CSV table of C-alpha atoms in Angstrom, one decimal:
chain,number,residue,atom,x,y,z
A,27,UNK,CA,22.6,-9.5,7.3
A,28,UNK,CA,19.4,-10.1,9.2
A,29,UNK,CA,19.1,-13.4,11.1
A,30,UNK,CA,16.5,-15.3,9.5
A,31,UNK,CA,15.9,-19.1,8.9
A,32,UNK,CA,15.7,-20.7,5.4
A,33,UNK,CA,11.4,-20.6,6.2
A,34,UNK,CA,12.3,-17.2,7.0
A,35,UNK,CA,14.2,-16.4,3.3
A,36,UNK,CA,11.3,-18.3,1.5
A,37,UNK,CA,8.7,-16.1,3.6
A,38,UNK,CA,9.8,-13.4,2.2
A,39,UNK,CA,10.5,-14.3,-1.3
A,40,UNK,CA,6.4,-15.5,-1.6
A,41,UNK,CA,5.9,-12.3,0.5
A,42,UNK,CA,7.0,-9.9,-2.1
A,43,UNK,CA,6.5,-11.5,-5.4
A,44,UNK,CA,2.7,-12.4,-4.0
A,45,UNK,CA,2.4,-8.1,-3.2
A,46,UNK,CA,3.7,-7.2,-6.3
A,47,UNK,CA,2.1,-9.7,-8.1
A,48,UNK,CA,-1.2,-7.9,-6.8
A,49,UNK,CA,0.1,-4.5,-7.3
A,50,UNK,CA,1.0,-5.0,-11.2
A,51,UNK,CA,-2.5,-6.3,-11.7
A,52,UNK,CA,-4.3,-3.7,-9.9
A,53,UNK,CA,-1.9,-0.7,-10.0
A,54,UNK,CA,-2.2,-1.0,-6.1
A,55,UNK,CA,-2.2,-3.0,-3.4
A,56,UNK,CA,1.1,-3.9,-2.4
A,57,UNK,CA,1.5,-2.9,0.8
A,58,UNK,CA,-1.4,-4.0,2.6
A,59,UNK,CA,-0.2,-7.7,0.9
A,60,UNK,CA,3.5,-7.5,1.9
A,61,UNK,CA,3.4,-5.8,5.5
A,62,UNK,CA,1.3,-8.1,7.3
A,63,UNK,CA,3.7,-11.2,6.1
A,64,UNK,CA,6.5,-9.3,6.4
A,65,UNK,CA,5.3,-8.2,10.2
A,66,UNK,CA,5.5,-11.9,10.9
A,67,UNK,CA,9.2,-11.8,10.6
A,68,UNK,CA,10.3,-8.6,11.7
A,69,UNK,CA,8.8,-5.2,13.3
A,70,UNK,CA,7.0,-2.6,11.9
A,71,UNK,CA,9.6,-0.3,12.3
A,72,UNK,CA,11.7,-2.6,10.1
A,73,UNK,CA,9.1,-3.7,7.5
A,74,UNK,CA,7.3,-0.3,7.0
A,75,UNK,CA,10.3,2.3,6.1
A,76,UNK,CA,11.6,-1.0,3.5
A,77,UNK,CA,7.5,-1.8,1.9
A,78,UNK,CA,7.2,1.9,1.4
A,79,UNK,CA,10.7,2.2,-0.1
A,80,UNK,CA,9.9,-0.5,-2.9
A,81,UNK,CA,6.2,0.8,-3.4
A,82,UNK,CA,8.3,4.2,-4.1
A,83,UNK,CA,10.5,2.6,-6.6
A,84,UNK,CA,7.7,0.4,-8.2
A,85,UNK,CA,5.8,3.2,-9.1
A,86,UNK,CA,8.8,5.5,-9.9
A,87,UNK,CA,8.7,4.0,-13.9
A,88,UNK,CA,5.0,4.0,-14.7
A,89,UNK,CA,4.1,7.6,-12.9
A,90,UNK,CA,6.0,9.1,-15.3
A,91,UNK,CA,5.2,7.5,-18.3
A,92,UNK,CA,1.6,8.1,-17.6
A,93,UNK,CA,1.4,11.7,-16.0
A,94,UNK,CA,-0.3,13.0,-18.9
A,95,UNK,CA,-3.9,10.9,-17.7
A,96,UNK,CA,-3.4,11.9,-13.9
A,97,UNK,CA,-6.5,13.7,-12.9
A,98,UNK,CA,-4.5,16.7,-11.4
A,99,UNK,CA,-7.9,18.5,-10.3
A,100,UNK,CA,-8.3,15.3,-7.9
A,101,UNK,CA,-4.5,15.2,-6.7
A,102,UNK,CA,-4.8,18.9,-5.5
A,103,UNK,CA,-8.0,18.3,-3.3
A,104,UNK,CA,-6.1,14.8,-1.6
A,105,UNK,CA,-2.9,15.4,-1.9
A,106,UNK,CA,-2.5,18.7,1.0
A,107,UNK,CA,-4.6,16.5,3.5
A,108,UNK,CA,-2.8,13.3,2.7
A,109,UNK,CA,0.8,14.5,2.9
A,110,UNK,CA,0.0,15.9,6.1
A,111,UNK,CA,-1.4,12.3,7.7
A,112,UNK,CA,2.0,11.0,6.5
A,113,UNK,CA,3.9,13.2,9.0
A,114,UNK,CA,1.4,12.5,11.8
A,115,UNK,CA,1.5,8.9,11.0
A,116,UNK,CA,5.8,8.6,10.7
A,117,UNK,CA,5.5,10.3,14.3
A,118,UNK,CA,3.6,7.8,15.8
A,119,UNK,CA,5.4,4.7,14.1
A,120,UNK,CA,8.7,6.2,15.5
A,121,UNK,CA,7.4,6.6,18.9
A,122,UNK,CA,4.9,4.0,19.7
A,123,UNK,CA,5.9,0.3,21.2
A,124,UNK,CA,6.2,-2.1,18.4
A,125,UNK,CA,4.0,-5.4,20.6
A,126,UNK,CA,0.9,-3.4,20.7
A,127,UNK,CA,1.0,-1.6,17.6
A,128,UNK,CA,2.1,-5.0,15.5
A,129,UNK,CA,-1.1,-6.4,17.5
A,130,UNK,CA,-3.6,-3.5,16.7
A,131,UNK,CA,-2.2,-3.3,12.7
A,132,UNK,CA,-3.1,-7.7,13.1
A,133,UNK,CA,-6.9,-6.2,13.9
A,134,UNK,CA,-6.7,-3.6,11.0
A,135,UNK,CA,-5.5,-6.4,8.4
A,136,UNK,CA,-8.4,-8.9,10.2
A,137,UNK,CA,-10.7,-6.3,9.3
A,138,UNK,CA,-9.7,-4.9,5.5
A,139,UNK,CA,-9.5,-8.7,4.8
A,140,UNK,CA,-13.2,-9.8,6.2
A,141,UNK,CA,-14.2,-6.9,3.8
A,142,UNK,CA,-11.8,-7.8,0.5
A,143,UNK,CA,-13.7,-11.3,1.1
A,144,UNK,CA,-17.1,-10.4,1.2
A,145,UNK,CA,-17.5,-7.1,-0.4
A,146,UNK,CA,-19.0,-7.5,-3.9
A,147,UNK,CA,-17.2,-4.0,-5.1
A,148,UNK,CA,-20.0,-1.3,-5.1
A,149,UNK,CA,-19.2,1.9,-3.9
A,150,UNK,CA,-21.7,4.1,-3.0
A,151,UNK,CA,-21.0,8.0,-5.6
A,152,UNK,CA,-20.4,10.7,-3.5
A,153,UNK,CA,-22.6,13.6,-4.3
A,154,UNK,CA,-20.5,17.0,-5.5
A,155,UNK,CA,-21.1,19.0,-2.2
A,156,UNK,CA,-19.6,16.3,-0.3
A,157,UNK,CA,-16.2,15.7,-2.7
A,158,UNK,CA,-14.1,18.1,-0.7
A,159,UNK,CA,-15.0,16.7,2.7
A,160,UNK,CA,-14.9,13.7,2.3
A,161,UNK,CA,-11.8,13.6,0.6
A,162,UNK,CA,-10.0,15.0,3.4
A,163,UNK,CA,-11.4,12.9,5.8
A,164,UNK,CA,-10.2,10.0,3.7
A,165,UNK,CA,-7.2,11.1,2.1
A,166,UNK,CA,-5.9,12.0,6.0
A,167,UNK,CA,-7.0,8.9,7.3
A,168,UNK,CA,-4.8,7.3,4.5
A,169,UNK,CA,-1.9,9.0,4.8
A,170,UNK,CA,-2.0,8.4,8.6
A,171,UNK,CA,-2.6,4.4,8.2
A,172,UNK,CA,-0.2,4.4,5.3
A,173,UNK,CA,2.7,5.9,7.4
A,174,UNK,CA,1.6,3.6,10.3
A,175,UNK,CA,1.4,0.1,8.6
A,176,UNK,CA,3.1,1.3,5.4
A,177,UNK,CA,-0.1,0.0,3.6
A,178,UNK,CA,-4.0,0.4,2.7
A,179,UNK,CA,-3.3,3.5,1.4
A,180,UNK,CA,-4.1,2.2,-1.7
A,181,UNK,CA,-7.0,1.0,-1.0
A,182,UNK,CA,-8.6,3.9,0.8
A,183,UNK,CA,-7.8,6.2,-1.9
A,184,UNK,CA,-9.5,3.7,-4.5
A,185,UNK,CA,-12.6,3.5,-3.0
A,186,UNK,CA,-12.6,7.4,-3.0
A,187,UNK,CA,-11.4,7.1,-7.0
A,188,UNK,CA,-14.6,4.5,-7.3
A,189,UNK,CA,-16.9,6.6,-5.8
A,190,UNK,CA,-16.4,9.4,-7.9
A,191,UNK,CA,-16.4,7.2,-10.9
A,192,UNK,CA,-13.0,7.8,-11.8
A,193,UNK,CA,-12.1,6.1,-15.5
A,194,UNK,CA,-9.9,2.9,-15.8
A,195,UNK,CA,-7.0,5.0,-17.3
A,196,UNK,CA,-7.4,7.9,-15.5
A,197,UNK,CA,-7.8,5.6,-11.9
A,198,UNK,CA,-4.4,4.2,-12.6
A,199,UNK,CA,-2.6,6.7,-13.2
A,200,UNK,CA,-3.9,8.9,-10.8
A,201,UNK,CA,-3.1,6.3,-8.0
A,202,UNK,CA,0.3,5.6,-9.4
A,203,UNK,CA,1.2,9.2,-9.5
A,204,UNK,CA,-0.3,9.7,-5.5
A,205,UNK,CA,1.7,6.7,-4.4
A,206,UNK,CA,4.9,7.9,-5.9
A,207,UNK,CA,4.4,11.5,-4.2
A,208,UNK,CA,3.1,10.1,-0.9
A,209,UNK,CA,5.7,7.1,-1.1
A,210,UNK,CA,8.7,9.8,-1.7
A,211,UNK,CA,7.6,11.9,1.3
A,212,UNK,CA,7.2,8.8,3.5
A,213,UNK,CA,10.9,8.3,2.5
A,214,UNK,CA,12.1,11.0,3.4
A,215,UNK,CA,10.7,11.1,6.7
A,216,UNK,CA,11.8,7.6,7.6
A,217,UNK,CA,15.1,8.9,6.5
A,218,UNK,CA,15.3,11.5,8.8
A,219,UNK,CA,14.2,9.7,12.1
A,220,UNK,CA,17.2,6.7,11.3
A,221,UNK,CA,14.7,4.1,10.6
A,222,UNK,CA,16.8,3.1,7.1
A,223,UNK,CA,19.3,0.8,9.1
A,224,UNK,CA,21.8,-1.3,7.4
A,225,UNK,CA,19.6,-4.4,8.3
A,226,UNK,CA,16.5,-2.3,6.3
A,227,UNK,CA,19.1,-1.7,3.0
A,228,UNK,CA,19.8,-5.2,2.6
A,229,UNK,CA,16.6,-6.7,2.8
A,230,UNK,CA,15.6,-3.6,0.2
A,231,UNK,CA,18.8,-4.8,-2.1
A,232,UNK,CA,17.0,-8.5,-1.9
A,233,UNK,CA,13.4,-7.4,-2.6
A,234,UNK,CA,13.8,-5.0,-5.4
A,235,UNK,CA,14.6,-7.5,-8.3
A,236,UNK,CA,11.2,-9.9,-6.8
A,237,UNK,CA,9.3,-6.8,-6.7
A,238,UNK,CA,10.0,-6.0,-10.5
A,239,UNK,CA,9.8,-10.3,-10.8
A,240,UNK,CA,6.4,-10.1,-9.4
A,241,UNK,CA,5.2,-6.7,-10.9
A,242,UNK,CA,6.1,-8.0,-14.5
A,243,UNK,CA,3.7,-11.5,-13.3
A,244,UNK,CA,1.3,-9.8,-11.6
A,245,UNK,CA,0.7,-7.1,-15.7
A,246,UNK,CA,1.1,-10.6,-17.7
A,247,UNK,CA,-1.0,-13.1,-15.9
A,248,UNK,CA,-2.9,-11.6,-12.9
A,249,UNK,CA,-5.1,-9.5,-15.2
A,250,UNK,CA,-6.2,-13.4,-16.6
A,251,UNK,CA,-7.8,-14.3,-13.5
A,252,UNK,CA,-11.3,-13.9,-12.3
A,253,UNK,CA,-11.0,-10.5,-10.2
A,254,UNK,CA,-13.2,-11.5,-6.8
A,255,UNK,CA,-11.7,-15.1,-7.1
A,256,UNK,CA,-8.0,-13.1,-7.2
A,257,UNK,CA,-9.8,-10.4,-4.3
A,258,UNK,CA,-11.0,-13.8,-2.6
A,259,UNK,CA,-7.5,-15.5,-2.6
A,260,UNK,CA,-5.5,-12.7,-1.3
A,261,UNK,CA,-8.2,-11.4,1.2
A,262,UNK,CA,-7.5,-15.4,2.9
A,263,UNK,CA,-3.5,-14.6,2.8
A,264,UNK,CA,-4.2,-11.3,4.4
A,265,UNK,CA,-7.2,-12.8,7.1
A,266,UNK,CA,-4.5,-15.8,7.9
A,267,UNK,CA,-1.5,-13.2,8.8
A,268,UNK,CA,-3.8,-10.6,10.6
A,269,UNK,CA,-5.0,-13.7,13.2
A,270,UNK,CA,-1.1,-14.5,12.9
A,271,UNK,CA,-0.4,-10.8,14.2
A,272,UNK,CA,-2.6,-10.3,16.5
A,273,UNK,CA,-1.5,-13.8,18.4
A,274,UNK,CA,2.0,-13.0,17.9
């Protein structure tokens, strides 16, 4: 059983019904929400390999229920360059120092929040010559940062999805259905370098009934709320815990 304090425990509880609370409004989401806190209380190696483990299970349920609106023409052009930053990125998180790389994912979070606050949504399309390139720029990228911090995946992918104007059914599906592949393959390779310790099972065994807790909150109520004020709200939580990281 991992040694944490009763602030600790009640860290983590807000910590994973908050991300999945964001992830069943949005579809997405949850790991760049639960990482960051999670990195307050353990390292990367620790909190990745277990936020990717639930974001795999989360979306286990609702991939399949809604494969038939995946747009599979879009998973085939992401999915080759993405699964292939997820093994670049599982060999750097299970070879680089934990200090500096908890430090430098603080930055990242700093960053993605400033934006989260102040961006008003518009995406720029992407003309049709460009689709192919630039989703392998981006869908690398995410697969790389995904392994790495075990989050903002998501978010990278849906700007992509925006940009090519991707419907509200079809975007939801589609990401759900790319998490669970990418999610599974992360999995996998955590699995094989050891990083699924006995401390990593039992926080898992904790967080799974608060992720379904806060995915069933996030479909029922979240969706209620003003989107940017929601955006605006968990952009703070993620600005606070970047600073947090970074001066850790």
């Amino acid at each position: 059983m991992p040694e944490f304090s009763v602030a600790n425990w009640a860290l983590y509880v807000i910590a994973v019904l908050l991300a999945y609370s964001v992830r069943g409004g949005a579809g997405f989401g949850g790991g760049v929400v639960l990482v960051p806190l999670l990195a307050l209380l353990a390292p990367l190696q620790v909190v990745v390999p277990l936020a990717s483990a639930l974001n795999t299970l989360a979306a286990i349920s609702q991939g399949f229920r809604e494969w038939r609106k995946v747009d599979w023409r879009e998973m085939l052009r992401i999915l080759p360059f993405a699964l292939s930053g997820v093994v670049v990125g599982i060999f750097f998180l299970n070879s680089i120092d934990p200090k500096p790389l908890s430090r430098s994912f603080g930055l990242f979070i700093v960053a993605y929040a400033l934006y989260v606050i102040f961006s008003k949504g518009g995406v720029a399309e992407i003309p049709k010559r460009w689709l192919t390139p630039v989703a392998a720029v981006l869908s690398f990228c995410a697969g790389v940062i995904g392994s790495v911090f075990g989050g903002a995946a998501g978010p990278i992918f849906a700007m992509y999805f925006n940009a090519i104007r991707m419907a509200k059914d079809t975007f939801r599906a589609s990401m759900t259905m790319l998490m669970l592949t990418l999610g599974t393959t992360r999995f996998v390779g955590y699995f094989i370098v050891g990083m699924y310790t006995a401390k990593v099972l039992f926080l898992l065994a904790v967080a799974v009934p608060l992720a379904y807790l806060g995915g069933y909150a996030g479909a029922r109520f979240v969706r209620h709320i003003d989107q940017r004020v929601f955006n605006r709200i968990v952009g703070v939580v993620l600005l606070a815990s970047g600073v947090a990281l970074t001066l850790k």
